[in-house]
Short mmCIF file of N, CA and C and ligand atoms in Angstrom, two decimals:
data_model
loop_
_atom_site.label_atom_id
_atom_site.label_comp_id
_atom_site.label_asym_id
_atom_site.label_seq_id
_atom_site.Cartn_x
_atom_site.Cartn_y
_atom_site.Cartn_z
N UNK A 1 40.58 202.58 122.77
CA UNK A 1 41.53 201.58 122.25
C UNK A 1 42.97 202.08 122.40
N UNK A 2 43.24 203.25 121.80
CA UNK A 2 44.59 203.81 121.80
C UNK A 2 45.13 203.94 123.22
N UNK A 3 44.25 204.34 124.17
CA UNK A 3 44.70 204.62 125.54
C UNK A 3 45.27 203.37 126.23
N UNK A 4 44.88 202.18 125.78
CA UNK A 4 45.35 200.96 126.46
C UNK A 4 46.71 200.51 125.94
N UNK A 5 47.27 201.27 125.01
CA UNK A 5 48.49 200.81 124.36
C UNK A 5 49.70 201.59 124.85
N UNK A 6 50.77 200.86 125.14
CA UNK A 6 51.99 201.54 125.56
C UNK A 6 53.02 201.46 124.43
N UNK A 7 53.79 202.52 124.30
CA UNK A 7 54.87 202.54 123.30
C UNK A 7 56.17 202.71 124.08
N UNK A 8 57.06 201.74 123.95
CA UNK A 8 58.32 201.79 124.69
C UNK A 8 59.47 201.39 123.77
N UNK A 9 60.68 201.59 124.28
CA UNK A 9 61.84 201.17 123.50
C UNK A 9 61.83 199.65 123.37
N UNK A 10 62.11 199.14 122.19
CA UNK A 10 62.09 197.69 121.99
C UNK A 10 63.39 197.08 122.50
N UNK A 11 63.25 195.99 123.27
CA UNK A 11 64.41 195.32 123.87
C UNK A 11 64.54 193.91 123.29
N UNK A 12 65.69 193.30 123.55
CA UNK A 12 65.91 191.92 123.07
C UNK A 12 64.84 190.96 123.57
N UNK A 13 64.41 191.17 124.84
CA UNK A 13 63.40 190.27 125.39
C UNK A 13 62.07 190.37 124.62
N UNK A 14 61.79 191.55 124.04
CA UNK A 14 60.59 191.70 123.21
C UNK A 14 60.72 190.87 121.94
N UNK A 15 61.92 190.90 121.37
CA UNK A 15 62.16 190.13 120.14
C UNK A 15 61.96 188.63 120.41
N UNK A 16 62.46 188.19 121.57
CA UNK A 16 62.30 186.77 121.93
C UNK A 16 60.82 186.40 122.03
N UNK A 17 60.03 187.33 122.58
CA UNK A 17 58.59 187.05 122.77
C UNK A 17 57.85 186.87 121.45
N UNK A 18 58.33 187.54 120.39
CA UNK A 18 57.59 187.44 119.12
C UNK A 18 58.31 186.58 118.09
N UNK A 19 59.35 185.90 118.56
CA UNK A 19 60.16 185.07 117.64
C UNK A 19 59.28 184.19 116.74
N UNK A 20 58.37 183.45 117.36
CA UNK A 20 57.55 182.50 116.58
C UNK A 20 56.48 183.22 115.77
N UNK A 21 56.08 184.37 116.27
CA UNK A 21 54.99 185.13 115.64
C UNK A 21 55.41 185.87 114.38
N UNK A 22 56.72 186.13 114.26
CA UNK A 22 57.19 187.03 113.20
C UNK A 22 56.73 186.60 111.81
N UNK A 23 56.86 185.30 111.54
CA UNK A 23 56.54 184.82 110.20
C UNK A 23 55.05 184.76 109.95
N UNK A 24 54.30 184.44 111.00
CA UNK A 24 52.87 184.20 110.82
C UNK A 24 52.06 185.48 111.01
N UNK A 25 52.14 186.04 112.20
CA UNK A 25 51.23 187.15 112.53
C UNK A 25 51.77 188.53 112.18
N UNK A 26 53.06 188.60 111.84
CA UNK A 26 53.62 189.89 111.42
C UNK A 26 54.00 189.84 109.93
N UNK A 27 53.42 188.90 109.20
CA UNK A 27 53.58 188.85 107.73
C UNK A 27 54.98 188.59 107.23
N UNK A 28 55.82 188.05 108.05
CA UNK A 28 57.18 187.72 107.62
C UNK A 28 57.96 188.93 107.08
N UNK A 29 57.67 190.10 107.61
CA UNK A 29 58.40 191.30 107.18
C UNK A 29 59.78 191.36 107.82
N UNK A 30 59.94 190.59 108.90
CA UNK A 30 61.21 190.62 109.63
C UNK A 30 61.75 189.23 109.83
N UNK A 31 63.07 189.15 109.78
CA UNK A 31 63.76 187.91 110.10
C UNK A 31 64.29 188.07 111.53
N UNK A 32 64.12 187.03 112.32
CA UNK A 32 64.47 187.08 113.74
C UNK A 32 65.93 187.50 113.97
N UNK A 33 66.85 186.90 113.22
CA UNK A 33 68.27 187.19 113.43
C UNK A 33 68.59 188.65 113.07
N UNK A 34 68.01 189.12 111.98
CA UNK A 34 68.28 190.50 111.55
C UNK A 34 67.69 191.48 112.57
N UNK A 35 66.51 191.16 113.07
CA UNK A 35 65.87 192.04 114.05
C UNK A 35 66.71 192.12 115.33
N UNK A 36 67.24 190.98 115.75
CA UNK A 36 68.09 190.96 116.95
C UNK A 36 69.32 191.86 116.76
N UNK A 37 69.92 191.75 115.58
CA UNK A 37 71.10 192.58 115.28
C UNK A 37 70.75 194.07 115.31
N UNK A 38 69.58 194.38 114.78
CA UNK A 38 69.13 195.77 114.76
C UNK A 38 68.95 196.32 116.18
N UNK A 39 68.38 195.51 117.05
CA UNK A 39 68.05 195.97 118.41
C UNK A 39 69.33 196.29 119.20
N UNK A 40 70.40 195.55 118.96
CA UNK A 40 71.63 195.80 119.72
C UNK A 40 72.57 196.79 119.02
N UNK A 41 72.19 197.21 117.81
CA UNK A 41 73.02 198.16 117.06
C UNK A 41 72.86 199.57 117.67
N UNK A 42 73.98 200.18 118.02
CA UNK A 42 73.93 201.51 118.66
C UNK A 42 73.36 202.59 117.76
N UNK A 43 73.40 202.36 116.46
CA UNK A 43 72.87 203.37 115.53
C UNK A 43 71.39 203.17 115.20
N UNK A 44 70.77 202.17 115.85
CA UNK A 44 69.36 201.92 115.60
C UNK A 44 68.55 202.15 116.86
N UNK A 45 67.32 202.62 116.68
CA UNK A 45 66.39 202.77 117.81
C UNK A 45 65.05 202.18 117.38
N UNK A 46 64.53 201.29 118.20
CA UNK A 46 63.26 200.64 117.87
C UNK A 46 62.22 200.90 118.94
N UNK A 47 60.98 201.05 118.50
CA UNK A 47 59.87 201.21 119.43
C UNK A 47 58.91 200.05 119.25
N UNK A 48 58.28 199.65 120.36
CA UNK A 48 57.35 198.54 120.32
C UNK A 48 56.02 198.98 120.93
N UNK A 49 54.92 198.54 120.30
CA UNK A 49 53.58 198.84 120.83
C UNK A 49 53.08 197.59 121.55
N UNK A 50 52.61 197.80 122.79
CA UNK A 50 52.11 196.66 123.57
C UNK A 50 50.72 196.98 124.09
N UNK A 51 49.91 195.94 124.14
CA UNK A 51 48.59 196.11 124.72
C UNK A 51 48.55 195.24 125.98
N UNK A 52 48.04 195.81 127.06
CA UNK A 52 47.98 195.03 128.31
C UNK A 52 46.53 194.75 128.64
N UNK A 53 46.23 193.45 128.65
CA UNK A 53 44.86 193.02 128.90
C UNK A 53 44.88 191.96 129.97
N UNK A 54 44.08 192.11 131.00
CA UNK A 54 44.00 191.16 132.12
C UNK A 54 45.40 190.78 132.61
N UNK A 55 46.25 191.77 132.75
CA UNK A 55 47.60 191.53 133.28
C UNK A 55 48.56 190.92 132.29
N UNK A 56 48.06 190.58 131.09
CA UNK A 56 48.94 189.97 130.08
C UNK A 56 49.33 191.01 129.04
N UNK A 57 50.58 190.90 128.60
CA UNK A 57 51.09 191.91 127.68
C UNK A 57 51.29 191.28 126.30
N UNK A 58 50.71 191.91 125.29
CA UNK A 58 50.85 191.38 123.93
C UNK A 58 51.53 192.42 123.04
N UNK A 59 52.54 191.99 122.33
CA UNK A 59 53.22 192.89 121.39
C UNK A 59 52.40 192.95 120.11
N UNK A 60 52.03 194.17 119.70
CA UNK A 60 51.14 194.27 118.53
C UNK A 60 51.74 195.08 117.38
N UNK A 61 52.94 195.57 117.57
CA UNK A 61 53.57 196.29 116.46
C UNK A 61 54.93 196.83 116.85
N UNK A 62 55.72 197.13 115.84
CA UNK A 62 57.03 197.73 116.13
C UNK A 62 57.60 198.37 114.86
N UNK A 63 58.58 199.22 115.09
CA UNK A 63 59.28 199.88 113.98
C UNK A 63 60.53 200.51 114.53
N UNK A 64 61.45 200.86 113.64
CA UNK A 64 62.68 201.46 114.13
C UNK A 64 63.29 202.39 113.11
N UNK A 65 64.31 203.09 113.57
CA UNK A 65 65.07 203.94 112.67
C UNK A 65 66.54 203.54 112.74
N UNK A 66 67.20 203.68 111.62
CA UNK A 66 68.65 203.46 111.56
C UNK A 66 69.27 204.82 111.26
N UNK A 67 70.12 205.27 112.17
CA UNK A 67 70.64 206.65 112.09
C UNK A 67 71.94 206.70 111.30
N UNK A 68 71.98 207.66 110.37
CA UNK A 68 73.20 207.91 109.61
C UNK A 68 73.43 209.43 109.68
N UNK A 69 74.42 209.84 110.47
CA UNK A 69 74.68 211.27 110.72
C UNK A 69 73.41 211.93 111.25
N UNK A 70 72.89 212.98 110.55
CA UNK A 70 71.69 213.63 111.08
C UNK A 70 70.42 213.22 110.33
N UNK A 71 70.48 212.03 109.70
CA UNK A 71 69.29 211.51 109.02
C UNK A 71 69.06 210.09 109.52
N UNK A 72 67.86 209.56 109.21
CA UNK A 72 67.62 208.16 109.60
C UNK A 72 66.68 207.50 108.60
N UNK A 73 66.89 206.20 108.41
CA UNK A 73 65.99 205.39 107.59
C UNK A 73 64.98 204.73 108.50
N UNK A 74 63.72 204.81 108.12
CA UNK A 74 62.70 204.07 108.87
C UNK A 74 62.71 202.64 108.36
N UNK A 75 62.87 201.72 109.29
CA UNK A 75 62.88 200.30 108.92
C UNK A 75 61.43 199.80 108.96
N UNK A 76 61.16 198.69 108.28
CA UNK A 76 59.79 198.18 108.15
C UNK A 76 58.94 198.35 109.40
N UNK A 77 57.93 199.16 109.30
CA UNK A 77 56.96 199.25 110.40
C UNK A 77 55.96 198.11 110.18
N UNK A 78 55.63 197.42 111.24
CA UNK A 78 54.69 196.30 111.07
C UNK A 78 53.76 196.19 112.28
N UNK A 79 52.49 195.92 111.96
CA UNK A 79 51.47 195.76 113.00
C UNK A 79 50.90 194.35 112.88
N UNK A 80 50.66 193.73 113.99
CA UNK A 80 50.14 192.36 114.01
C UNK A 80 48.79 192.33 113.27
N UNK A 81 48.60 191.29 112.48
CA UNK A 81 47.46 191.24 111.56
C UNK A 81 46.12 191.64 112.18
N UNK A 82 45.79 191.04 113.33
CA UNK A 82 44.46 191.28 113.91
C UNK A 82 44.29 192.67 114.51
N UNK A 83 45.36 193.44 114.55
CA UNK A 83 45.28 194.76 115.17
C UNK A 83 45.43 195.89 114.16
N UNK A 84 45.36 195.55 112.89
CA UNK A 84 45.53 196.60 111.86
C UNK A 84 44.30 197.47 111.72
N UNK A 85 44.49 198.64 111.15
CA UNK A 85 43.42 199.61 110.88
C UNK A 85 42.75 200.10 112.15
N UNK A 86 43.53 200.15 113.23
CA UNK A 86 43.00 200.69 114.49
C UNK A 86 43.87 201.85 114.97
N UNK A 87 44.78 202.31 114.12
CA UNK A 87 45.60 203.46 114.49
C UNK A 87 46.91 203.09 115.17
N UNK A 88 47.25 201.81 115.21
CA UNK A 88 48.48 201.40 115.92
C UNK A 88 49.74 201.91 115.19
N UNK A 89 49.78 201.72 113.86
CA UNK A 89 50.96 202.20 113.11
C UNK A 89 51.09 203.71 113.25
N UNK A 90 49.96 204.40 113.25
CA UNK A 90 50.00 205.86 113.39
C UNK A 90 50.60 206.25 114.74
N UNK A 91 50.22 205.51 115.77
CA UNK A 91 50.74 205.80 117.11
C UNK A 91 52.26 205.54 117.17
N UNK A 92 52.68 204.45 116.56
CA UNK A 92 54.13 204.14 116.53
C UNK A 92 54.85 205.23 115.74
N UNK A 93 54.28 205.60 114.60
CA UNK A 93 54.93 206.61 113.74
C UNK A 93 55.05 207.95 114.46
N UNK A 94 54.00 208.37 115.15
CA UNK A 94 54.06 209.64 115.90
C UNK A 94 55.23 209.62 116.88
N UNK A 95 55.36 208.50 117.59
CA UNK A 95 56.42 208.38 118.59
C UNK A 95 57.80 208.29 117.97
N UNK A 96 57.87 207.64 116.80
CA UNK A 96 59.15 207.51 116.10
C UNK A 96 59.63 208.89 115.62
N UNK A 97 58.70 209.68 115.14
CA UNK A 97 59.05 211.03 114.66
C UNK A 97 59.52 211.88 115.85
N UNK A 98 58.81 211.77 116.98
CA UNK A 98 59.22 212.53 118.18
C UNK A 98 60.61 212.09 118.63
N UNK A 99 60.84 210.78 118.60
CA UNK A 99 62.15 210.25 118.99
C UNK A 99 63.25 210.83 118.09
N UNK A 100 62.99 210.85 116.79
CA UNK A 100 63.97 211.38 115.84
C UNK A 100 64.21 212.87 116.08
N UNK A 101 63.14 213.59 116.40
CA UNK A 101 63.30 215.03 116.69
C UNK A 101 64.13 215.23 117.95
N UNK A 102 63.87 214.41 118.96
CA UNK A 102 64.63 214.52 120.21
C UNK A 102 66.11 214.20 120.01
N UNK A 103 66.39 213.37 119.01
CA UNK A 103 67.79 213.03 118.70
C UNK A 103 68.42 214.09 117.78
N UNK A 104 67.63 215.13 117.49
CA UNK A 104 68.10 216.25 116.66
C UNK A 104 68.37 215.84 115.21
N UNK A 105 67.66 214.83 114.75
CA UNK A 105 67.80 214.43 113.35
C UNK A 105 67.03 215.41 112.47
N UNK A 106 67.45 215.51 111.22
CA UNK A 106 66.84 216.50 110.33
C UNK A 106 65.91 215.89 109.29
N UNK A 107 66.15 214.63 108.98
CA UNK A 107 65.37 214.03 107.89
C UNK A 107 65.12 212.54 108.14
N UNK A 108 63.91 212.08 107.78
CA UNK A 108 63.60 210.65 107.83
C UNK A 108 63.38 210.17 106.39
N UNK A 109 63.90 208.99 106.08
CA UNK A 109 63.76 208.44 104.74
C UNK A 109 63.20 207.03 104.83
N UNK A 110 62.63 206.56 103.75
CA UNK A 110 62.17 205.16 103.73
C UNK A 110 61.97 204.72 102.29
N UNK A 111 61.80 203.43 102.13
CA UNK A 111 61.41 202.91 100.82
C UNK A 111 60.26 201.94 101.03
N UNK A 112 59.36 201.95 100.05
CA UNK A 112 58.15 201.13 100.19
C UNK A 112 57.78 200.56 98.83
N UNK A 113 57.28 199.33 98.85
CA UNK A 113 56.85 198.68 97.62
C UNK A 113 55.69 199.47 97.00
N UNK A 114 55.78 199.73 95.72
CA UNK A 114 54.74 200.50 95.01
C UNK A 114 53.35 199.91 95.18
N UNK A 115 53.28 198.59 95.47
CA UNK A 115 51.97 197.94 95.60
C UNK A 115 51.43 197.97 97.03
N UNK A 116 52.24 198.46 97.95
CA UNK A 116 51.84 198.44 99.36
C UNK A 116 51.05 199.72 99.70
N UNK A 117 49.79 199.68 99.29
CA UNK A 117 48.93 200.88 99.40
C UNK A 117 48.74 201.30 100.87
N UNK A 118 48.57 200.30 101.75
CA UNK A 118 48.36 200.62 103.18
C UNK A 118 49.55 201.42 103.72
N UNK A 119 50.75 200.94 103.43
CA UNK A 119 51.94 201.62 103.95
C UNK A 119 52.13 202.99 103.29
N UNK A 120 51.89 203.06 101.98
CA UNK A 120 52.04 204.36 101.29
C UNK A 120 51.08 205.38 101.89
N UNK A 121 49.84 204.94 102.13
CA UNK A 121 48.86 205.86 102.74
C UNK A 121 49.29 206.29 104.14
N UNK A 122 49.82 205.34 104.89
CA UNK A 122 50.31 205.67 106.24
C UNK A 122 51.38 206.77 106.15
N UNK A 123 52.35 206.57 105.25
CA UNK A 123 53.44 207.55 105.15
C UNK A 123 52.94 208.91 104.65
N UNK A 124 51.99 208.87 103.72
CA UNK A 124 51.43 210.14 103.21
C UNK A 124 50.68 210.87 104.33
N UNK A 125 50.01 210.09 105.19
CA UNK A 125 49.30 210.69 106.33
C UNK A 125 50.28 211.50 107.19
N UNK A 126 51.52 211.01 107.26
CA UNK A 126 52.54 211.70 108.07
C UNK A 126 53.42 212.63 107.21
N UNK A 127 52.88 212.98 106.03
CA UNK A 127 53.51 214.01 105.17
C UNK A 127 54.88 213.63 104.64
N UNK A 128 55.10 212.33 104.46
CA UNK A 128 56.28 211.90 103.72
C UNK A 128 56.02 212.19 102.24
N UNK A 129 57.05 212.62 101.53
CA UNK A 129 56.88 212.95 100.12
C UNK A 129 57.71 212.02 99.25
N UNK A 130 57.16 211.70 98.08
CA UNK A 130 57.89 210.83 97.15
C UNK A 130 59.06 211.61 96.56
N UNK A 131 60.23 211.00 96.60
CA UNK A 131 61.40 211.70 96.05
C UNK A 131 62.11 210.87 94.97
N UNK A 132 61.64 209.66 94.74
CA UNK A 132 62.29 208.86 93.70
C UNK A 132 61.71 207.46 93.62
N UNK A 133 62.18 206.74 92.62
CA UNK A 133 61.71 205.36 92.39
C UNK A 133 62.96 204.50 92.19
N UNK A 134 62.95 203.31 92.78
CA UNK A 134 63.99 202.33 92.46
C UNK A 134 63.33 201.22 91.66
N UNK A 135 63.65 201.15 90.40
CA UNK A 135 62.99 200.21 89.50
C UNK A 135 63.30 198.76 89.87
N UNK A 136 62.27 197.93 89.86
CA UNK A 136 62.41 196.48 90.07
C UNK A 136 63.26 196.15 91.29
N UNK A 137 63.04 196.88 92.35
CA UNK A 137 63.85 196.73 93.58
C UNK A 137 63.48 195.46 94.36
N UNK A 138 62.19 195.13 94.36
CA UNK A 138 61.74 193.96 95.13
C UNK A 138 61.62 192.74 94.22
N UNK A 139 62.36 191.71 94.51
CA UNK A 139 62.33 190.45 93.74
C UNK A 139 62.47 190.67 92.24
N UNK A 140 63.16 191.74 91.90
CA UNK A 140 63.38 192.06 90.49
C UNK A 140 62.09 192.29 89.70
N UNK A 141 61.01 192.64 90.42
CA UNK A 141 59.76 192.95 89.69
C UNK A 141 59.15 194.28 90.15
N UNK A 142 58.83 194.38 91.44
CA UNK A 142 58.14 195.58 91.92
C UNK A 142 59.10 196.75 92.15
N UNK A 143 58.62 197.95 91.83
CA UNK A 143 59.42 199.15 92.10
C UNK A 143 59.34 199.53 93.58
N UNK A 144 60.38 200.20 94.05
CA UNK A 144 60.35 200.80 95.39
C UNK A 144 60.13 202.30 95.23
N UNK A 145 59.23 202.84 96.03
CA UNK A 145 59.06 204.29 96.06
C UNK A 145 59.91 204.81 97.21
N UNK A 146 60.71 205.82 96.95
CA UNK A 146 61.54 206.44 98.00
C UNK A 146 60.80 207.65 98.52
N UNK A 147 60.71 207.73 99.85
CA UNK A 147 59.99 208.86 100.45
C UNK A 147 60.84 209.50 101.54
N UNK A 148 60.60 210.78 101.77
CA UNK A 148 61.36 211.53 102.79
C UNK A 148 60.45 212.49 103.52
N UNK A 149 60.89 212.83 104.71
CA UNK A 149 60.19 213.87 105.49
C UNK A 149 61.24 214.68 106.26
N UNK A 150 61.18 215.99 106.09
CA UNK A 150 62.04 216.87 106.89
C UNK A 150 61.36 217.02 108.24
N UNK A 151 62.11 216.85 109.32
CA UNK A 151 61.43 216.89 110.63
C UNK A 151 61.93 218.07 111.48
C1 COA B 1 51.13 199.32 106.86
C2 COA B 1 50.70 198.95 108.28
C3 COA B 1 51.91 199.06 109.21
C4 COA B 1 49.61 199.94 108.74
O1 COA B 1 49.30 199.65 110.10
P1 COA B 1 47.91 200.06 110.77
O2 COA B 1 48.06 199.99 112.22
O3 COA B 1 46.84 199.26 110.15
O4 COA B 1 47.77 201.59 110.28
P2 COA B 1 46.81 202.70 110.91
O5 COA B 1 45.57 202.06 111.41
O6 COA B 1 47.57 203.56 111.83
O7 COA B 1 46.45 203.52 109.60
C5 COA B 1 47.17 204.68 109.22
C6 COA B 1 46.81 205.06 107.79
O8 COA B 1 47.27 204.05 106.90
C7 COA B 1 46.35 203.89 105.84
N1 COA B 1 45.93 202.49 105.81
C8 COA B 1 46.10 201.56 106.79
N2 COA B 1 45.63 200.36 106.34
C9 COA B 1 45.18 200.55 105.09
C10 COA B 1 44.62 199.69 104.10
N3 COA B 1 44.42 198.39 104.35
N4 COA B 1 44.32 200.23 102.88
C11 COA B 1 44.52 201.53 102.61
N5 COA B 1 45.06 202.41 103.51
C12 COA B 1 45.38 201.91 104.73
C13 COA B 1 45.20 204.82 106.05
O9 COA B 1 45.45 205.97 105.29
C14 COA B 1 45.32 205.16 107.52
O10 COA B 1 44.93 206.50 107.72
P3 COA B 1 43.61 206.87 108.59
O11 COA B 1 44.02 206.59 110.02
O12 COA B 1 43.41 208.32 108.31
O13 COA B 1 42.54 205.98 108.11
C15 COA B 1 50.10 197.51 108.33
O14 COA B 1 49.16 197.36 107.30
C16 COA B 1 51.13 196.40 108.24
O15 COA B 1 51.70 195.96 109.24
N6 COA B 1 51.39 195.91 107.01
C17 COA B 1 52.40 194.85 106.79
C18 COA B 1 53.79 195.39 106.99
C19 COA B 1 54.12 196.51 106.02
O16 COA B 1 53.67 196.53 104.88
N7 COA B 1 54.95 197.45 106.49
C20 COA B 1 55.41 198.57 105.70
C21 COA B 1 56.72 198.24 105.09
S1 COA B 1 57.35 199.60 104.14
#
């Protein structure tokens, strides 16, 4: 499975391809306009996972980092619903960490909803550590867990 997947830099044309899919198959974690702004921002780097089947290319996940000096925030990593629990987010995360190391960054940070067990487990798998809580950060109800990893 993993071998059929390519991880490349995300381009504007990739965003256009998933424009309609964002709300439905990517759980509405991203807004099209915001994602477009992120992709053209010089301080951001995004990676996209694609699967190529019978000559057709399907985007199945993406994530990015926003760089601030020698640190970066990981922006919402998201995998298309039907492709979850197959190691896709792990593959994207491995590549994102390598990218950050190649850019000579020292630390990766992120925030995640306390109820998002799948994402918390993913980050723990990659040795992110909890460093704080932002109370009622999401919709004024759910807490955000702040996590970091020295790379
Ligand atoms: C979180 C998300 C990106 C994980 O993607 P994925 O491709 O399914 O993740 P992987 O298959 O690489 O799993 C990596 C680890 O995450 C954890 N995990 C993934 N799905 C899980 C689930 N449903 N329940 C509990 N743990 C889960 C496991 O610990 C897994 O480790 P393992 O490989 O040792 O089993 C995916 O569920 C998603 O897109 N969710 C919606 C968007 C989102 O919540 N993004 C995070 C915003 S902070």
